[in-house]
Amino acid sequence: MFQKDGSSSLGGKKDVPIRKSDRRRLRDRTIDVLFIGGTTNANNNKNADDTNNSEEWITRAEQLINDAIVAPKGGDVLSRKMKLSSGEHATLFLRTSSVETAASDDAVISTTNGTIVSYDDILKSFPTSWPYLQSTQPMLMEYEDAERKVHLIPLLPLLAALPPPMSSPPLGKALIDDTGAEESETTANTNEDNSKKDNERKYRIPNIIVHSEVSKYICRGADLMKSGIRSFPSPWTLRQSKGLVTISIFGNPQPVAIGMIEQGLFREYCYSKNGKSRGAGVDSWKEEAVNLVGPGKKGVGVTIVNCYGDDLWKSHLPPKTAAAKSGNATMKGVINPLGGGVYDDGNLGNAGFMDGTRVYPILDIAGGSDDEVDESDNDENNRADDGKCDDEEDGATAEMAQLNLSDENKEESTTASSDKPVDNSQDDGITDNEAEEETEPDHDDILTKSFYISLLLLLSSKTPLPMPVSTYYAKHLLTAVPTTGPRLDMKQTTYKKIGPFLKEMESNGVIKVGASKDGKDRCAFLTGIIKNSQDLIQFKRSWKNEIGASGVDACMAESASAAQKTKMAVVDLFIVPRHVSDGLQLDNGAVMASNAKTDERRGTGFLTKTECRSLVENYIEKEELVDPKGKGRVLVNGPLCDALYRISKKNKQPGQNTEYPTSVKRKDLIERWLERMDKGHAVVQMPGSKILQLGRGEPKPVDIEVEFRQGNRRKFLTRLRGMEEYGVDGEALSQDISHRFACSASAETNPVGRPALKKGRVELVFQGHLSEELAALLTGDEKMSGHGGAKDGGYNLPKSVINVAMRKGVPAKKKR
């Protein structure tokens, strides 16, 4: 939910302290979300010593929640109203830094000697007071989903201060033994164990384990795919948590993310189908889990709500002191007994959490085999999201009875986690060959090389300058990136944005840049290229020697012409309504387009006409609805009639015929089926059918409207709006059109007497009757206008989205 920068403060209002009575209610709700069974001991500090050892860590956890939310020792709890990027409204609850440190009250186990530490001892050593002493941290988030269900989600800073949850059973572990001895023993003890477990105080939220490799994709903002899951909870456990799960990696039990099981997977796995209850047998649910998630499965498994490395983590990083920045002193604060670091180090007190980019193992599992891990990793080294581990490692991680810090990580557990760990490639189960394969491309080198190539192409094509930086970046620099190598990701460079990079190139004497009219943006235009720059001359020589002058020129000319020939088109898509898919019991994977050819459409529910038609065709074959008495006719059963022909009481007209067909032509049935589907669309780039945008309903129009100038019926104004929907910057387009057609132009953010614009959008106003010229320029169809300025625009918008309107009395241009 917080993958994009600034998403944690989107639509943000001022943080407001909440009342103490509301804090107590929030505390009770939080405990109910986190724990199940028994009774709470959050306020019963006096009896904490009398509880048995198995419940002591639960008591300490509830004491921490009470201190964090009620804040009896100082500090405050704030609420922030915000709007999520998906459109839902949410409330974020934040805890200010503690006034009094609780370090003296919290027992911390020393792990510097590398000896085996009992898991129970670690559980009992977690703090009972809020451990963040230097910064305000988010604790909880409450939001309402599309089905108007309210969810209270504990966030990572709170989960890091609590003992880690026990891991879910590994996939397929119970299916290894063919003798059935394990199953018979488990069945005999089921009733006795259930009576004890019902009274136990335990975590409500289950935990899913993934490999360390998968964590770097989660930290980048990706959801957890089904193929990357290596352990999965039972259906009844997921029903108790309402689909909420935490995610951790092998060898580091502290959660790296928290999220919701994907809705389709949750319904299919947890609820009955055709009268058969899920999880009825001891091992039947484990067989079901193996069939739904694990290596080779496609689709999203867990939708991430909060993860290490997202914008919510970045926006609440604690300030670094001078000593911490220089690395001369160890940060002071409450130590995470599991992670070995200080909670205020910016990495949630875990030595394996590395600067918001990845999570490494810090613990050795007793009984685990590194050789088995390495062998399993080599079998799946080509699966980025599947992880690199197998069932032998899963068996070692199921119980987590004892944990041992690895020898290489001994020194890391006693210092702040901001210090980078030593190379533990063998303990991580990663071979040297895999470490070489993981080396990511240097995006700074790609940017620099593409920059010089684009300048040489601009000089050879004699493109006029100045040019808006946005136009240069989109049409020249990105097209100069070599097609045979990795693509340029600007966010992976040290500059993050194109502006700082161009300023540095200007200081090196390669180019000249100019400021915007208002002077706010000092790098708004590329105004000139210094041909005699030594850096540019040296690059040109090396470039020719490396590839060859003729081959490069031909390759670049071909790529430039190919970029100009690309077009955008709108494709109609279909979405199956929920009541139709449930009534006909259609395959959820087919309805959600799980096997779509493109990644952008896979799992979204947007179907092509062929895919949508195949759903009803398969249903006809499955239910044997072919009419034997009529050629090309289909029988209409009850569910099909309800889905296609039933009229609701609300829409029923008085005296309307209520007879429904029992047999129809196949062609008419398919047309009726497509009419009942929800409409969607995709904007694709041709050739290649690359999807640029998916959306419901009709595509957003680009409106061109011509009107008379006020007080003069001989002169005209042309208005243009909606181009931002297709990635065209309004300010840059205004400058481009003004140069091409030699007309005055302005951009209005709040036009008087016109429909309101969305935030960040503009309406462009041009002098003259430019309806044909603008349509030709935006679509790339030069036949629509004879003006030379409409050629080689490169915008290539779909013709179907261009909406040209003439105000009253304005003649068409050809008739004037």
PDB file of N, CA, C and O in Angstrom, residues 488-542:
ATOM      1  N   LEU A 488      17.003   1.038 -18.290  1.00  0.00           N
ATOM      2  CA  LEU A 488      17.394   2.063 -17.327  1.00  0.00           C
ATOM      3  C   LEU A 488      16.284   2.266 -16.299  1.00  0.00           C
ATOM      4  O   LEU A 488      15.121   2.460 -16.656  1.00  0.00           O
ATOM      5  N   ASP A 489      16.647   2.194 -15.025  1.00  0.00           N
ATOM      6  CA  ASP A 489      15.725   2.509 -13.930  1.00  0.00           C
ATOM      7  C   ASP A 489      16.295   3.723 -13.204  1.00  0.00           C
ATOM      8  O   ASP A 489      17.274   3.619 -12.471  1.00  0.00           O
ATOM      9  N   MET A 490      15.669   4.880 -13.409  1.00  0.00           N
ATOM     10  CA  MET A 490      16.215   6.126 -12.870  1.00  0.00           C
ATOM     11  C   MET A 490      16.290   6.098 -11.350  1.00  0.00           C
ATOM     12  O   MET A 490      17.208   6.684 -10.749  1.00  0.00           O
ATOM     13  N   LYS A 491      15.359   5.419 -10.706  1.00  0.00           N
ATOM     14  CA  LYS A 491      15.358   5.389  -9.250  1.00  0.00           C
ATOM     15  C   LYS A 491      16.503   4.569  -8.680  1.00  0.00           C
ATOM     16  O   LYS A 491      16.833   4.702  -7.504  1.00  0.00           O
ATOM     17  N   GLN A 492      17.098   3.694  -9.512  1.00  0.00           N
ATOM     18  CA  GLN A 492      18.227   2.889  -9.052  1.00  0.00           C
ATOM     19  C   GLN A 492      19.566   3.605  -9.216  1.00  0.00           C
ATOM     20  O   GLN A 492      20.594   3.076  -8.800  1.00  0.00           O
ATOM     21  N   THR A 493      19.549   4.795  -9.818  1.00  0.00           N
ATOM     22  CA  THR A 493      20.777   5.568  -9.951  1.00  0.00           C
ATOM     23  C   THR A 493      21.028   6.385  -8.689  1.00  0.00           C
ATOM     24  O   THR A 493      20.148   6.520  -7.837  1.00  0.00           O
ATOM     25  N   THR A 494      22.209   6.937  -8.589  1.00  0.00           N
ATOM     26  CA  THR A 494      22.523   7.784  -7.435  1.00  0.00           C
ATOM     27  C   THR A 494      21.858   9.147  -7.530  1.00  0.00           C
ATOM     28  O   THR A 494      21.786   9.871  -6.537  1.00  0.00           O
ATOM     29  N   TYR A 495      21.362   9.508  -8.716  1.00  0.00           N
ATOM     30  CA  TYR A 495      20.740  10.825  -8.905  1.00  0.00           C
ATOM     31  C   TYR A 495      19.248  10.803  -8.598  1.00  0.00           C
ATOM     32  O   TYR A 495      18.678  11.837  -8.259  1.00  0.00           O
ATOM     33  N   LYS A 496      18.590   9.644  -8.778  1.00  0.00           N
ATOM     34  CA  LYS A 496      17.163   9.451  -8.517  1.00  0.00           C
ATOM     35  C   LYS A 496      16.261  10.149  -9.534  1.00  0.00           C
ATOM     36  O   LYS A 496      15.227   9.637  -9.894  1.00  0.00           O
ATOM     37  N   LYS A 497      16.652  11.351  -9.987  1.00  0.00           N
ATOM     38  CA  LYS A 497      15.874  12.099 -10.966  1.00  0.00           C
ATOM     39  C   LYS A 497      16.805  12.630 -12.053  1.00  0.00           C
ATOM     40  O   LYS A 497      18.019  12.744 -11.854  1.00  0.00           O
ATOM     41  N   ILE A 498      16.206  12.987 -13.191  1.00  0.00           N
ATOM     42  CA  ILE A 498      17.006  13.436 -14.326  1.00  0.00           C
ATOM     43  C   ILE A 498      17.584  14.828 -14.085  1.00  0.00           C
ATOM     44  O   ILE A 498      18.663  15.154 -14.587  1.00  0.00           O
ATOM     45  N   GLY A 499      16.906  15.667 -13.298  1.00  0.00           N
ATOM     46  CA  GLY A 499      17.363  17.034 -13.074  1.00  0.00           C
ATOM     47  C   GLY A 499      18.762  17.128 -12.476  1.00  0.00           C
ATOM     48  O   GLY A 499      19.638  17.813 -13.033  1.00  0.00           O
ATOM     49  N   PRO A 500      19.029  16.486 -11.334  1.00  0.00           N
ATOM     50  CA  PRO A 500      20.383  16.542 -10.760  1.00  0.00           C
ATOM     51  C   PRO A 500      21.457  16.022 -11.700  1.00  0.00           C
ATOM     52  O   PRO A 500      22.577  16.539 -11.727  1.00  0.00           O
ATOM     53  N   PHE A 501      21.122  15.009 -12.498  1.00  0.00           N
ATOM     54  CA  PHE A 501      22.113  14.473 -13.439  1.00  0.00           C
ATOM     55  C   PHE A 501      22.462  15.508 -14.504  1.00  0.00           C
ATOM     56  O   PHE A 501      23.645  15.712 -14.830  1.00  0.00           O
ATOM     57  N   LEU A 502      21.453  16.187 -15.069  1.00  0.00           N
ATOM     58  CA  LEU A 502      21.722  17.190 -16.103  1.00  0.00           C
ATOM     59  C   LEU A 502      22.492  18.383 -15.540  1.00  0.00           C
ATOM     60  O   LEU A 502      23.327  18.971 -16.230  1.00  0.00           O
ATOM     61  N   LYS A 503      22.214  18.749 -14.290  1.00  0.00           N
ATOM     62  CA  LYS A 503      22.968  19.838 -13.675  1.00  0.00           C
ATOM     63  C   LYS A 503      24.442  19.476 -13.540  1.00  0.00           C
ATOM     64  O   LYS A 503      25.330  20.319 -13.741  1.00  0.00           O
ATOM     65  N   GLU A 504      24.711  18.219 -13.208  1.00  0.00           N
ATOM     66  CA  GLU A 504      26.109  17.790 -13.099  1.00  0.00           C
ATOM     67  C   GLU A 504      26.781  17.797 -14.469  1.00  0.00           C
ATOM     68  O   GLU A 504      27.946  18.186 -14.596  1.00  0.00           O
ATOM     69  N   MET A 505      26.042  17.358 -15.496  1.00  0.00           N
ATOM     70  CA  MET A 505      26.600  17.383 -16.852  1.00  0.00           C
ATOM     71  C   MET A 505      26.856  18.816 -17.312  1.00  0.00           C
ATOM     72  O   MET A 505      27.812  19.082 -18.049  1.00  0.00           O
ATOM     73  N   GLU A 506      26.017  19.772 -16.881  1.00  0.00           N
ATOM     74  CA  GLU A 506      26.243  21.178 -17.218  1.00  0.00           C
ATOM     75  C   GLU A 506      27.499  21.692 -16.535  1.00  0.00           C
ATOM     76  O   GLU A 506      28.299  22.429 -17.133  1.00  0.00           O
ATOM     77  N   SER A 507      27.707  21.297 -15.270  1.00  0.00           N
ATOM     78  CA  SER A 507      28.924  21.727 -14.569  1.00  0.00           C
ATOM     79  C   SER A 507      30.177  21.123 -15.188  1.00  0.00           C
ATOM     80  O   SER A 507      31.268  21.694 -15.085  1.00  0.00           O
ATOM     81  N   ASN A 508      30.025  19.964 -15.869  1.00  0.00           N
ATOM     82  CA  ASN A 508      31.164  19.333 -16.544  1.00  0.00           C
ATOM     83  C   ASN A 508      31.400  19.918 -17.931  1.00  0.00           C
ATOM     84  O   ASN A 508      32.336  19.503 -18.622  1.00  0.00           O
ATOM     85  N   GLY A 509      30.547  20.865 -18.364  1.00  0.00           N
ATOM     86  CA  GLY A 509      30.742  21.523 -19.641  1.00  0.00           C
ATOM     87  C   GLY A 509      30.294  20.718 -20.837  1.00  0.00           C
ATOM     88  O   GLY A 509      30.867  20.851 -21.923  1.00  0.00           O
ATOM     89  N   VAL A 510      29.250  19.869 -20.673  1.00  0.00           N
ATOM     90  CA  VAL A 510      28.767  19.049 -21.782  1.00  0.00           C
ATOM     91  C   VAL A 510      27.526  19.665 -22.412  1.00  0.00           C
ATOM     92  O   VAL A 510      27.372  19.661 -23.630  1.00  0.00           O
ATOM     93  N   ILE A 511      26.617  20.197 -21.615  1.00  0.00           N
ATOM     94  CA  ILE A 511      25.363  20.753 -22.102  1.00  0.00           C
ATOM     95  C   ILE A 511      25.077  22.067 -21.401  1.00  0.00           C
ATOM     96  O   ILE A 511      25.796  22.476 -20.470  1.00  0.00           O
ATOM     97  N   LYS A 512      24.012  22.722 -21.844  1.00  0.00           N
ATOM     98  CA  LYS A 512      23.499  23.914 -21.177  1.00  0.00           C
ATOM     99  C   LYS A 512      22.020  23.698 -20.896  1.00  0.00           C
ATOM    100  O   LYS A 512      21.288  23.174 -21.751  1.00  0.00           O
ATOM    101  N   VAL A 513      21.592  24.089 -19.699  1.00  0.00           N
ATOM    102  CA  VAL A 513      20.191  23.953 -19.319  1.00  0.00           C
ATOM    103  C   VAL A 513      19.643  25.328 -18.955  1.00  0.00           C
ATOM    104  O   VAL A 513      20.405  26.237 -18.567  1.00  0.00           O
ATOM    105  N   GLY A 514      18.318  25.471 -19.097  1.00  0.00           N
ATOM    106  CA  GLY A 514      17.661  26.736 -18.801  1.00  0.00           C
ATOM    107  C   GLY A 514      16.545  26.556 -17.797  1.00  0.00           C
ATOM    108  O   GLY A 514      16.009  25.454 -17.612  1.00  0.00           O
ATOM    109  N   ALA A 515      16.178  27.662 -17.144  1.00  0.00           N
ATOM    110  CA  ALA A 515      15.145  27.639 -16.109  1.00  0.00           C
ATOM    111  C   ALA A 515      13.780  27.873 -16.727  1.00  0.00           C
ATOM    112  O   ALA A 515      13.640  28.322 -17.869  1.00  0.00           O
ATOM    113  N   SER A 516      12.743  27.549 -15.944  1.00  0.00           N
ATOM    114  CA  SER A 516      11.373  27.794 -16.374  1.00  0.00           C
ATOM    115  C   SER A 516      11.063  29.285 -16.279  1.00  0.00           C
ATOM    116  O   SER A 516      11.847  30.078 -15.743  1.00  0.00           O
ATOM    117  N   LYS A 517       9.889  29.702 -16.795  1.00  0.00           N
ATOM    118  CA  LYS A 517       9.535  31.111 -16.814  1.00  0.00           C
ATOM    119  C   LYS A 517       9.436  31.699 -15.414  1.00  0.00           C
ATOM    120  O   LYS A 517       9.850  32.832 -15.180  1.00  0.00           O
ATOM    121  N   ASP A 518       8.876  30.934 -14.485  1.00  0.00           N
ATOM    122  CA  ASP A 518       8.733  31.448 -13.123  1.00  0.00           C
ATOM    123  C   ASP A 518      10.012  31.321 -12.310  1.00  0.00           C
ATOM    124  O   ASP A 518      10.085  31.808 -11.178  1.00  0.00           O
ATOM    125  N   GLY A 519      11.017  30.658 -12.855  1.00  0.00           N
ATOM    126  CA  GLY A 519      12.293  30.535 -12.164  1.00  0.00           C
ATOM    127  C   GLY A 519      12.346  29.482 -11.088  1.00  0.00           C
ATOM    128  O   GLY A 519      13.391  29.298 -10.453  1.00  0.00           O
ATOM    129  N   LYS A 520      11.247  28.741 -10.878  1.00  0.00           N
ATOM    130  CA  LYS A 520      11.233  27.739  -9.810  1.00  0.00           C
ATOM    131  C   LYS A 520      12.040  26.509 -10.183  1.00  0.00           C
ATOM    132  O   LYS A 520      12.686  25.901  -9.336  1.00  0.00           O
ATOM    133  N   ASP A 521      11.983  26.141 -11.449  1.00  0.00           N
ATOM    134  CA  ASP A 521      12.728  24.972 -11.920  1.00  0.00           C
ATOM    135  C   ASP A 521      13.932  25.455 -12.721  1.00  0.00           C
ATOM    136  O   ASP A 521      13.794  25.991 -13.815  1.00  0.00           O
ATOM    137  N   ARG A 522      15.135  25.255 -12.169  1.00  0.00           N
ATOM    138  CA  ARG A 522      16.348  25.711 -12.828  1.00  0.00           C
ATOM    139  C   ARG A 522      16.819  24.769 -13.927  1.00  0.00           C
ATOM    140  O   ARG A 522      17.770  25.088 -14.645  1.00  0.00           O
ATOM    141  N   CYS A 523      16.172  23.634 -14.030  1.00  0.00           N
ATOM    142  CA  CYS A 523      16.553  22.662 -15.061  1.00  0.00           C
ATOM    143  C   CYS A 523      15.301  22.231 -15.815  1.00  0.00           C
ATOM    144  O   CYS A 523      14.932  21.063 -15.833  1.00  0.00           O
ATOM    145  N   ALA A 524      14.646  23.190 -16.461  1.00  0.00           N
ATOM    146  CA  ALA A 524      13.394  22.903 -17.161  1.00  0.00           C
ATOM    147  C   ALA A 524      13.612  22.652 -18.648  1.00  0.00           C
ATOM    148  O   ALA A 524      12.807  21.957 -19.274  1.00  0.00           O
ATOM    149  N   PHE A 525      14.686  23.209 -19.234  1.00  0.00           N
ATOM    150  CA  PHE A 525      14.910  23.091 -20.670  1.00  0.00           C
ATOM    151  C   PHE A 525      16.360  22.696 -20.954  1.00  0.00           C
ATOM    152  O   PHE A 525      17.283  23.117 -20.242  1.00  0.00           O
ATOM    153  N   LEU A 526      16.530  21.890 -21.984  1.00  0.00           N
ATOM    154  CA  LEU A 526      17.853  21.617 -22.540  1.00  0.00           C
ATOM    155  C   LEU A 526      18.076  22.649 -23.642  1.00  0.00           C
ATOM    156  O   LEU A 526      17.455  22.593 -24.703  1.00  0.00           O
ATOM    157  N   THR A 527      18.939  23.612 -23.378  1.00  0.00           N
ATOM    158  CA  THR A 527      19.081  24.758 -24.274  1.00  0.00           C
ATOM    159  C   THR A 527      20.208  24.609 -25.275  1.00  0.00           C
ATOM    160  O   THR A 527      20.212  25.304 -26.305  1.00  0.00           O
ATOM    161  N   GLY A 528      21.198  23.767 -25.018  1.00  0.00           N
ATOM    162  CA  GLY A 528      22.303  23.650 -25.965  1.00  0.00           C
ATOM    163  C   GLY A 528      23.215  22.488 -25.651  1.00  0.00           C
ATOM    164  O   GLY A 528      23.253  21.979 -24.518  1.00  0.00           O
ATOM    165  N   ILE A 529      23.964  22.053 -26.679  1.00  0.00           N
ATOM    166  CA  ILE A 529      24.948  20.983 -26.545  1.00  0.00           C
ATOM    167  C   ILE A 529      26.304  21.543 -26.945  1.00  0.00           C
ATOM    168  O   ILE A 529      26.449  22.132 -28.028  1.00  0.00           O
ATOM    169  N   ILE A 530      27.283  21.387 -26.078  1.00  0.00           N
ATOM    170  CA  ILE A 530      28.626  21.909 -26.338  1.00  0.00           C
ATOM    171  C   ILE A 530      29.389  20.869 -27.164  1.00  0.00           C
ATOM    172  O   ILE A 530      29.836  19.843 -26.646  1.00  0.00           O
ATOM    173  N   LYS A 531      29.517  21.111 -28.459  1.00  0.00           N
ATOM    174  CA  LYS A 531      30.077  20.122 -29.375  1.00  0.00           C
ATOM    175  C   LYS A 531      31.546  19.831 -29.100  1.00  0.00           C
ATOM    176  O   LYS A 531      32.020  18.719 -29.326  1.00  0.00           O
ATOM    177  N   ASN A 532      32.293  20.850 -28.655  1.00  0.00           N
ATOM    178  CA  ASN A 532      33.733  20.657 -28.446  1.00  0.00           C
ATOM    179  C   ASN A 532      34.054  20.178 -27.036  1.00  0.00           C
ATOM    180  O   ASN A 532      35.198  20.276 -26.588  1.00  0.00           O
ATOM    181  N   SER A 533      33.073  19.663 -26.321  1.00  0.00           N
ATOM    182  CA  SER A 533      33.328  19.118 -24.981  1.00  0.00           C
ATOM    183  C   SER A 533      34.242  17.899 -25.090  1.00  0.00           C
ATOM    184  O   SER A 533      34.020  16.998 -25.914  1.00  0.00           O
ATOM    185  N   GLN A 534      35.272  17.870 -24.269  1.00  0.00           N
ATOM    186  CA  GLN A 534      36.236  16.766 -24.315  1.00  0.00           C
ATOM    187  C   GLN A 534      35.585  15.442 -23.924  1.00  0.00           C
ATOM    188  O   GLN A 534      35.916  14.393 -24.492  1.00  0.00           O
ATOM    189  N   ASP A 535      34.658  15.484 -22.963  1.00  0.00           N
ATOM    190  CA  ASP A 535      33.975  14.250 -22.554  1.00  0.00           C
ATOM    191  C   ASP A 535      33.148  13.684 -23.705  1.00  0.00           C
ATOM    192  O   ASP A 535      33.133  12.467 -23.943  1.00  0.00           O
ATOM    193  N   LEU A 536      32.445  14.564 -24.445  1.00  0.00           N
ATOM    194  CA  LEU A 536      31.619  14.115 -25.558  1.00  0.00           C
ATOM    195  C   LEU A 536      32.476  13.589 -26.705  1.00  0.00           C
ATOM    196  O   LEU A 536      32.160  12.558 -27.316  1.00  0.00           O
ATOM    197  N   ILE A 537      33.587  14.269 -26.987  1.00  0.00           N
ATOM    198  CA  ILE A 537      34.482  13.827 -28.066  1.00  0.00           C
ATOM    199  C   ILE A 537      35.119  12.487 -27.727  1.00  0.00           C
ATOM    200  O   ILE A 537      35.189  11.577 -28.573  1.00  0.00           O
ATOM    201  N   GLN A 538      35.560  12.337 -26.476  1.00  0.00           N
ATOM    202  CA  GLN A 538      36.188  11.081 -26.060  1.00  0.00           C
ATOM    203  C   GLN A 538      35.198   9.922 -26.109  1.00  0.00           C
ATOM    204  O   GLN A 538      35.544   8.812 -26.529  1.00  0.00           O
ATOM    205  N   PHE A 539      33.948  10.171 -25.689  1.00  0.00           N
ATOM    206  CA  PHE A 539      32.948   9.107 -25.732  1.00  0.00           C
ATOM    207  C   PHE A 539      32.644   8.713 -27.177  1.00  0.00           C
ATOM    208  O   PHE A 539      32.475   7.520 -27.485  1.00  0.00           O
ATOM    209  N   LYS A 540      32.585   9.695 -28.073  1.00  0.00           N
ATOM    210  CA  LYS A 540      32.280   9.402 -29.473  1.00  0.00           C
ATOM    211  C   LYS A 540      33.357   8.505 -30.080  1.00  0.00           C
ATOM    212  O   LYS A 540      33.057   7.559 -30.827  1.00  0.00           O
ATOM    213  N   ARG A 541      34.619   8.772 -29.735  1.00  0.00           N
ATOM    214  CA  ARG A 541      35.713   7.945 -30.259  1.00  0.00           C
ATOM    215  C   ARG A 541      35.627   6.522 -29.717  1.00  0.00           C
ATOM    216  O   ARG A 541      35.728   5.550 -30.473  1.00  0.00           O
ATOM    217  N   SER A 542      35.448   6.398 -28.413  1.00  0.00           N
ATOM    218  CA  SER A 542      35.378   5.057 -27.814  1.00  0.00           C
ATOM    219  C   SER A 542      34.149   4.297 -28.296  1.00  0.00           C
ATOM    220  O   SER A 542      34.187   3.076 -28.485  1.00  0.00           O
TER     221      SER A 542
END
